[in-house]
PDB file of N, CA and C in Angstrom:
ATOM      1  N   UNK A   1     -73.189  77.167  65.409  1.00 72.00           N
ATOM      2  CA  UNK A   1     -72.833  75.766  65.522  1.00 72.00           C
ATOM      3  C   UNK A   1     -72.712  75.434  67.015  1.00 72.00           C
ATOM      4  N   UNK A   2     -73.373  74.374  67.417  1.00 81.00           N
ATOM      5  CA  UNK A   2     -73.304  73.976  68.822  1.00 81.00           C
ATOM      6  C   UNK A   2     -71.976  73.282  69.110  1.00 81.00           C
ATOM      7  N   UNK A   3     -71.665  73.138  70.393  1.00 81.00           N
ATOM      8  CA  UNK A   3     -70.450  72.427  70.779  1.00 81.00           C
ATOM      9  C   UNK A   3     -70.458  70.999  70.253  1.00 81.00           C
ATOM     10  N   UNK A   4     -71.619  70.368  70.310  1.00 86.00           N
ATOM     11  CA  UNK A   4     -71.724  68.994  69.824  1.00 86.00           C
ATOM     12  C   UNK A   4     -71.431  68.913  68.321  1.00 86.00           C
ATOM     13  N   UNK A   5     -71.969  69.835  67.558  1.00 86.00           N
ATOM     14  CA  UNK A   5     -71.718  69.869  66.112  1.00 86.00           C
ATOM     15  C   UNK A   5     -70.246  70.145  65.823  1.00 86.00           C
ATOM     16  N   UNK A   6     -69.667  71.057  66.592  1.00 84.00           N
ATOM     17  CA  UNK A   6     -68.245  71.386  66.420  1.00 84.00           C
ATOM     18  C   UNK A   6     -67.376  70.169  66.699  1.00 84.00           C
ATOM     19  N   UNK A   7     -67.670  69.483  67.811  1.00 85.00           N
ATOM     20  CA  UNK A   7     -66.875  68.306  68.169  1.00 85.00           C
ATOM     21  C   UNK A   7     -67.031  67.194  67.136  1.00 85.00           C
ATOM     22  N   UNK A   8     -68.250  67.009  66.629  1.00 89.00           N
ATOM     23  CA  UNK A   8     -68.464  65.995  65.599  1.00 89.00           C
ATOM     24  C   UNK A   8     -67.684  66.338  64.334  1.00 89.00           C
ATOM     25  N   UNK A   9     -67.702  67.596  63.963  1.00 87.00           N
ATOM     26  CA  UNK A   9     -66.972  68.027  62.768  1.00 87.00           C
ATOM     27  C   UNK A   9     -65.467  67.808  62.949  1.00 87.00           C
ATOM     28  N   UNK A  10     -64.958  68.120  64.137  1.00 87.00           N
ATOM     29  CA  UNK A  10     -63.537  67.908  64.411  1.00 87.00           C
ATOM     30  C   UNK A  10     -63.201  66.412  64.435  1.00 87.00           C
ATOM     31  N   UNK A  11     -64.077  65.616  65.026  1.00 88.00           N
ATOM     32  CA  UNK A  11     -63.856  64.170  65.063  1.00 88.00           C
ATOM     33  C   UNK A  11     -63.845  63.594  63.648  1.00 88.00           C
ATOM     34  N   UNK A  12     -64.786  64.043  62.815  1.00 91.00           N
ATOM     35  CA  UNK A  12     -64.811  63.600  61.417  1.00 91.00           C
ATOM     36  C   UNK A  12     -63.499  63.946  60.728  1.00 91.00           C
ATOM     37  N   UNK A  13     -62.992  65.146  60.982  1.00 88.00           N
ATOM     38  CA  UNK A  13     -61.725  65.574  60.376  1.00 88.00           C
ATOM     39  C   UNK A  13     -60.576  64.716  60.873  1.00 88.00           C
ATOM     40  N   UNK A  14     -60.591  64.381  62.173  1.00 89.00           N
ATOM     41  CA  UNK A  14     -59.531  63.539  62.733  1.00 89.00           C
ATOM     42  C   UNK A  14     -59.540  62.148  62.110  1.00 89.00           C
ATOM     43  N   UNK A  15     -60.743  61.578  61.906  1.00 91.00           N
ATOM     44  CA  UNK A  15     -60.846  60.258  61.289  1.00 91.00           C
ATOM     45  C   UNK A  15     -60.366  60.289  59.842  1.00 91.00           C
ATOM     46  N   UNK A  16     -60.696  61.348  59.134  1.00 90.00           N
ATOM     47  CA  UNK A  16     -60.237  61.492  57.755  1.00 90.00           C
ATOM     48  C   UNK A  16     -58.708  61.533  57.714  1.00 90.00           C
ATOM     49  N   UNK A  17     -58.127  62.299  58.596  1.00 89.00           N
ATOM     50  CA  UNK A  17     -56.677  62.407  58.664  1.00 89.00           C
ATOM     51  C   UNK A  17     -56.038  61.060  59.001  1.00 89.00           C
ATOM     52  N   UNK A  18     -56.608  60.382  59.976  1.00 91.00           N
ATOM     53  CA  UNK A  18     -56.077  59.075  60.370  1.00 91.00           C
ATOM     54  C   UNK A  18     -56.183  58.075  59.226  1.00 91.00           C
ATOM     55  N   UNK A  19     -57.291  58.090  58.498  1.00 92.00           N
ATOM     56  CA  UNK A  19     -57.441  57.148  57.383  1.00 92.00           C
ATOM     57  C   UNK A  19     -56.426  57.441  56.277  1.00 92.00           C
ATOM     58  N   UNK A  20     -56.112  58.711  56.056  1.00 91.00           N
ATOM     59  CA  UNK A  20     -55.081  59.055  55.060  1.00 91.00           C
ATOM     60  C   UNK A  20     -53.722  58.520  55.494  1.00 91.00           C
ATOM     61  N   UNK A  21     -53.421  58.638  56.771  1.00 91.00           N
ATOM     62  CA  UNK A  21     -52.139  58.148  57.293  1.00 91.00           C
ATOM     63  C   UNK A  21     -52.058  56.633  57.143  1.00 91.00           C
ATOM     64  N   UNK A  22     -53.119  55.933  57.502  1.00 93.00           N
ATOM     65  CA  UNK A  22     -53.132  54.467  57.398  1.00 93.00           C
ATOM     66  C   UNK A  22     -53.001  54.037  55.941  1.00 93.00           C
ATOM     67  N   UNK A  23     -53.726  54.682  55.038  1.00 93.00           N
ATOM     68  CA  UNK A  23     -53.625  54.335  53.611  1.00 93.00           C
ATOM     69  C   UNK A  23     -52.228  54.580  53.073  1.00 93.00           C
ATOM     70  N   UNK A  24     -51.618  55.678  53.486  1.00 93.00           N
ATOM     71  CA  UNK A  24     -50.248  55.965  53.052  1.00 93.00           C
ATOM     72  C   UNK A  24     -49.279  54.919  53.577  1.00 93.00           C
ATOM     73  N   UNK A  25     -49.441  54.532  54.843  1.00 92.00           N
ATOM     74  CA  UNK A  25     -48.577  53.501  55.432  1.00 92.00           C
ATOM     75  C   UNK A  25     -48.739  52.175  54.684  1.00 92.00           C
ATOM     76  N   UNK A  26     -49.979  51.835  54.348  1.00 93.00           N
ATOM     77  CA  UNK A  26     -50.216  50.582  53.618  1.00 93.00           C
ATOM     78  C   UNK A  26     -49.594  50.631  52.224  1.00 93.00           C
ATOM     79  N   UNK A  27     -49.700  51.773  51.549  1.00 93.00           N
ATOM     80  CA  UNK A  27     -49.083  51.912  50.222  1.00 93.00           C
ATOM     81  C   UNK A  27     -47.565  51.818  50.306  1.00 93.00           C
ATOM     82  N   UNK A  28     -46.989  52.445  51.321  1.00 92.00           N
ATOM     83  CA  UNK A  28     -45.536  52.361  51.500  1.00 92.00           C
ATOM     84  C   UNK A  28     -45.121  50.932  51.814  1.00 92.00           C
ATOM     85  N   UNK A  29     -45.918  50.239  52.626  1.00 91.00           N
ATOM     86  CA  UNK A  29     -45.619  48.847  52.954  1.00 91.00           C
ATOM     87  C   UNK A  29     -45.648  47.985  51.697  1.00 91.00           C
ATOM     88  N   UNK A  30     -46.630  48.216  50.843  1.00 93.00           N
ATOM     89  CA  UNK A  30     -46.692  47.466  49.585  1.00 93.00           C
ATOM     90  C   UNK A  30     -45.465  47.742  48.724  1.00 93.00           C
ATOM     91  N   UNK A  31     -45.047  48.998  48.679  1.00 92.00           N
ATOM     92  CA  UNK A  31     -43.859  49.347  47.891  1.00 92.00           C
ATOM     93  C   UNK A  31     -42.605  48.707  48.472  1.00 92.00           C
ATOM     94  N   UNK A  32     -42.539  48.627  49.802  1.00 91.00           N
ATOM     95  CA  UNK A  32     -41.406  47.937  50.446  1.00 91.00           C
ATOM     96  C   UNK A  32     -41.406  46.463  50.066  1.00 91.00           C
ATOM     97  N   UNK A  33     -42.581  45.840  50.129  1.00 92.00           N
ATOM     98  CA  UNK A  33     -42.694  44.414  49.791  1.00 92.00           C
ATOM     99  C   UNK A  33     -42.275  44.142  48.356  1.00 92.00           C
ATOM    100  N   UNK A  34     -42.565  45.090  47.467  1.00 92.00           N
ATOM    101  CA  UNK A  34     -42.214  44.929  46.053  1.00 92.00           C
ATOM    102  C   UNK A  34     -40.766  45.305  45.777  1.00 92.00           C
ATOM    103  N   UNK A  35     -40.085  45.857  46.776  1.00 91.00           N
ATOM    104  CA  UNK A  35     -38.693  46.262  46.604  1.00 91.00           C
ATOM    105  C   UNK A  35     -38.541  47.570  45.853  1.00 91.00           C
ATOM    106  N   UNK A  36     -39.638  48.317  45.695  1.00 90.00           N
ATOM    107  CA  UNK A  36     -39.588  49.569  44.934  1.00 90.00           C
ATOM    108  C   UNK A  36     -38.913  50.689  45.712  1.00 90.00           C
ATOM    109  N   UNK A  37     -38.961  50.617  47.050  1.00 88.00           N
ATOM    110  CA  UNK A  37     -38.330  51.640  47.897  1.00 88.00           C
ATOM    111  C   UNK A  37     -37.614  50.947  49.044  1.00 88.00           C
ATOM    112  N   UNK A  38     -36.717  51.693  49.702  1.00 91.00           N
ATOM    113  CA  UNK A  38     -36.039  51.102  50.853  1.00 91.00           C
ATOM    114  C   UNK A  38     -36.705  51.566  52.154  1.00 91.00           C
ATOM    115  N   UNK A  39     -36.338  50.920  53.242  1.00 90.00           N
ATOM    116  CA  UNK A  39     -36.961  51.161  54.545  1.00 90.00           C
ATOM    117  C   UNK A  39     -36.769  52.590  55.012  1.00 90.00           C
ATOM    118  N   UNK A  40     -35.576  53.124  54.856  1.00 92.00           N
ATOM    119  CA  UNK A  40     -35.304  54.491  55.316  1.00 92.00           C
ATOM    120  C   UNK A  40     -36.200  55.495  54.583  1.00 92.00           C
ATOM    121  N   UNK A  41     -36.322  55.321  53.265  1.00 90.00           N
ATOM    122  CA  UNK A  41     -37.189  56.215  52.501  1.00 90.00           C
ATOM    123  C   UNK A  41     -38.634  56.098  52.970  1.00 90.00           C
ATOM    124  N   UNK A  42     -39.109  54.869  53.162  1.00 90.00           N
ATOM    125  CA  UNK A  42     -40.497  54.649  53.585  1.00 90.00           C
ATOM    126  C   UNK A  42     -40.759  55.301  54.935  1.00 90.00           C
ATOM    127  N   UNK A  43     -39.848  55.120  55.875  1.00 91.00           N
ATOM    128  CA  UNK A  43     -40.022  55.699  57.207  1.00 91.00           C
ATOM    129  C   UNK A  43     -40.024  57.224  57.140  1.00 91.00           C
ATOM    130  N   UNK A  44     -39.086  57.783  56.389  1.00 93.00           N
ATOM    131  CA  UNK A  44     -39.002  59.241  56.253  1.00 93.00           C
ATOM    132  C   UNK A  44     -40.248  59.799  55.579  1.00 93.00           C
ATOM    133  N   UNK A  45     -40.700  59.144  54.530  1.00 92.00           N
ATOM    134  CA  UNK A  45     -41.892  59.596  53.814  1.00 92.00           C
ATOM    135  C   UNK A  45     -43.119  59.553  54.722  1.00 92.00           C
ATOM    136  N   UNK A  46     -43.272  58.469  55.476  1.00 92.00           N
ATOM    137  CA  UNK A  46     -44.420  58.352  56.370  1.00 92.00           C
ATOM    138  C   UNK A  46     -44.353  59.405  57.477  1.00 92.00           C
ATOM    139  N   UNK A  47     -43.179  59.623  58.038  1.00 93.00           N
ATOM    140  CA  UNK A  47     -43.016  60.628  59.084  1.00 93.00           C
ATOM    141  C   UNK A  47     -43.386  62.023  58.573  1.00 93.00           C
ATOM    142  N   UNK A  48     -42.923  62.368  57.387  1.00 93.00           N
ATOM    143  CA  UNK A  48     -43.246  63.671  56.803  1.00 93.00           C
ATOM    144  C   UNK A  48     -44.742  63.791  56.513  1.00 93.00           C
ATOM    145  N   UNK A  49     -45.343  62.707  56.026  1.00 92.00           N
ATOM    146  CA  UNK A  49     -46.772  62.728  55.747  1.00 92.00           C
ATOM    147  C   UNK A  49     -47.572  62.908  57.035  1.00 92.00           C
ATOM    148  N   UNK A  50     -47.180  62.218  58.098  1.00 93.00           N
ATOM    149  CA  UNK A  50     -47.868  62.343  59.388  1.00 93.00           C
ATOM    150  C   UNK A  50     -47.750  63.774  59.908  1.00 93.00           C
ATOM    151  N   UNK A  51     -46.561  64.363  59.800  1.00 93.00           N
ATOM    152  CA  UNK A  51     -46.381  65.752  60.247  1.00 93.00           C
ATOM    153  C   UNK A  51     -47.283  66.698  59.457  1.00 93.00           C
ATOM    154  N   UNK A  52     -47.350  66.506  58.148  1.00 93.00           N
ATOM    155  CA  UNK A  52     -48.182  67.366  57.304  1.00 93.00           C
ATOM    156  C   UNK A  52     -49.664  67.190  57.636  1.00 93.00           C
ATOM    157  N   UNK A  53     -50.096  65.962  57.830  1.00 91.00           N
ATOM    158  CA  UNK A  53     -51.491  65.708  58.203  1.00 91.00           C
ATOM    159  C   UNK A  53     -51.810  66.339  59.557  1.00 91.00           C
ATOM    160  N   UNK A  54     -50.876  66.244  60.491  1.00 91.00           N
ATOM    161  CA  UNK A  54     -51.084  66.839  61.817  1.00 91.00           C
ATOM    162  C   UNK A  54     -51.275  68.352  61.694  1.00 91.00           C
ATOM    163  N   UNK A  55     -50.420  68.985  60.900  1.00 91.00           N
ATOM    164  CA  UNK A  55     -50.531  70.433  60.717  1.00 91.00           C
ATOM    165  C   UNK A  55     -51.840  70.807  60.029  1.00 91.00           C
ATOM    166  N   UNK A  56     -52.186  70.096  58.976  1.00 90.00           N
ATOM    167  CA  UNK A  56     -53.446  70.364  58.265  1.00 90.00           C
ATOM    168  C   UNK A  56     -54.650  70.165  59.186  1.00 90.00           C
ATOM    169  N   UNK A  57     -54.598  69.094  59.964  1.00 88.00           N
ATOM    170  CA  UNK A  57     -55.696  68.801  60.881  1.00 88.00           C
ATOM    171  C   UNK A  57     -55.820  69.893  61.939  1.00 88.00           C
ATOM    172  N   UNK A  58     -54.707  70.361  62.461  1.00 88.00           N
ATOM    173  CA  UNK A  58     -54.717  71.418  63.466  1.00 88.00           C
ATOM    174  C   UNK A  58     -55.328  72.690  62.900  1.00 88.00           C
ATOM    175  N   UNK A  59     -54.927  73.063  61.685  1.00 90.00           N
ATOM    176  CA  UNK A  59     -55.469  74.257  61.042  1.00 90.00           C
ATOM    177  C   UNK A  59     -56.971  74.104  60.817  1.00 90.00           C
ATOM    178  N   UNK A  60     -57.394  72.938  60.320  1.00 87.00           N
ATOM    179  CA  UNK A  60     -58.817  72.701  60.077  1.00 87.00           C
ATOM    180  C   UNK A  60     -59.626  72.776  61.372  1.00 87.00           C
ATOM    181  N   UNK A  61     -59.100  72.200  62.443  1.00 85.00           N
ATOM    182  CA  UNK A  61     -59.817  72.232  63.722  1.00 85.00           C
ATOM    183  C   UNK A  61     -59.880  73.653  64.281  1.00 85.00           C
ATOM    184  N   UNK A  62     -58.842  74.431  64.066  1.00 86.00           N
ATOM    185  CA  UNK A  62     -58.876  75.832  64.501  1.00 86.00           C
ATOM    186  C   UNK A  62     -59.918  76.619  63.708  1.00 86.00           C
ATOM    187  N   UNK A  63     -60.036  76.313  62.419  1.00 88.00           N
ATOM    188  CA  UNK A  63     -61.064  76.969  61.601  1.00 88.00           C
ATOM    189  C   UNK A  63     -62.458  76.603  62.101  1.00 88.00           C
ATOM    190  N   UNK A  64     -62.639  75.362  62.501  1.00 84.00           N
ATOM    191  CA  UNK A  64     -63.920  74.926  63.040  1.00 84.00           C
ATOM    192  C   UNK A  64     -64.213  75.680  64.338  1.00 84.00           C
ATOM    193  N   UNK A  65     -63.191  75.840  65.181  1.00 83.00           N
ATOM    194  CA  UNK A  65     -63.343  76.606  66.429  1.00 83.00           C
ATOM    195  C   UNK A  65     -63.759  78.038  66.101  1.00 83.00           C
ATOM    196  N   UNK A  66     -63.108  78.615  65.110  1.00 84.00           N
ATOM    197  CA  UNK A  66     -63.412  79.985  64.704  1.00 84.00           C
ATOM    198  C   UNK A  66     -64.859  80.112  64.242  1.00 84.00           C
ATOM    199  N   UNK A  67     -65.318  79.154  63.450  1.00 81.00           N
ATOM    200  CA  UNK A  67     -66.697  79.159  62.980  1.00 81.00           C
ATOM    201  C   UNK A  67     -67.666  79.138  64.163  1.00 81.00           C
ATOM    202  N   UNK A  68     -67.328  78.330  65.174  1.00 76.00           N
ATOM    203  CA  UNK A  68     -68.176  78.220  66.347  1.00 76.00           C
ATOM    204  C   UNK A  68     -68.200  79.546  67.111  1.00 76.00           C
ATOM    205  N   UNK A  69     -67.048  80.168  67.227  1.00 77.00           N
ATOM    206  CA  UNK A  69     -66.956  81.457  67.938  1.00 77.00           C
ATOM    207  C   UNK A  69     -67.734  82.551  67.224  1.00 77.00           C
ATOM    208  N   UNK A  70     -67.788  82.483  65.898  1.00 77.00           N
ATOM    209  CA  UNK A  70     -68.470  83.508  65.109  1.00 77.00           C
ATOM    210  C   UNK A  70     -69.989  83.330  65.078  1.00 77.00           C
ATOM    211  N   UNK A  71     -70.462  82.144  65.480  1.00 67.00           N
ATOM    212  CA  UNK A  71     -71.925  81.900  65.471  1.00 67.00           C
ATOM    213  C   UNK A  71     -72.610  82.526  66.657  1.00 67.00           C
TER     214      UNK A  71
END
């Protein structure tokens, strides 16, 4: 895998992660608007989701680096 392919794969993964975070934030916002959850819960849930996405993204990008090193 070339550096360009590796970077594209990592960028694709970053966009996927970002879109998941945005969708989760929008869903939480809708739930707040409907009164289904409170602000503290929404903020905590979003923060935990962002942390989990960050960790998953980091692991995935490291795997991509590993694949590149093995080629």
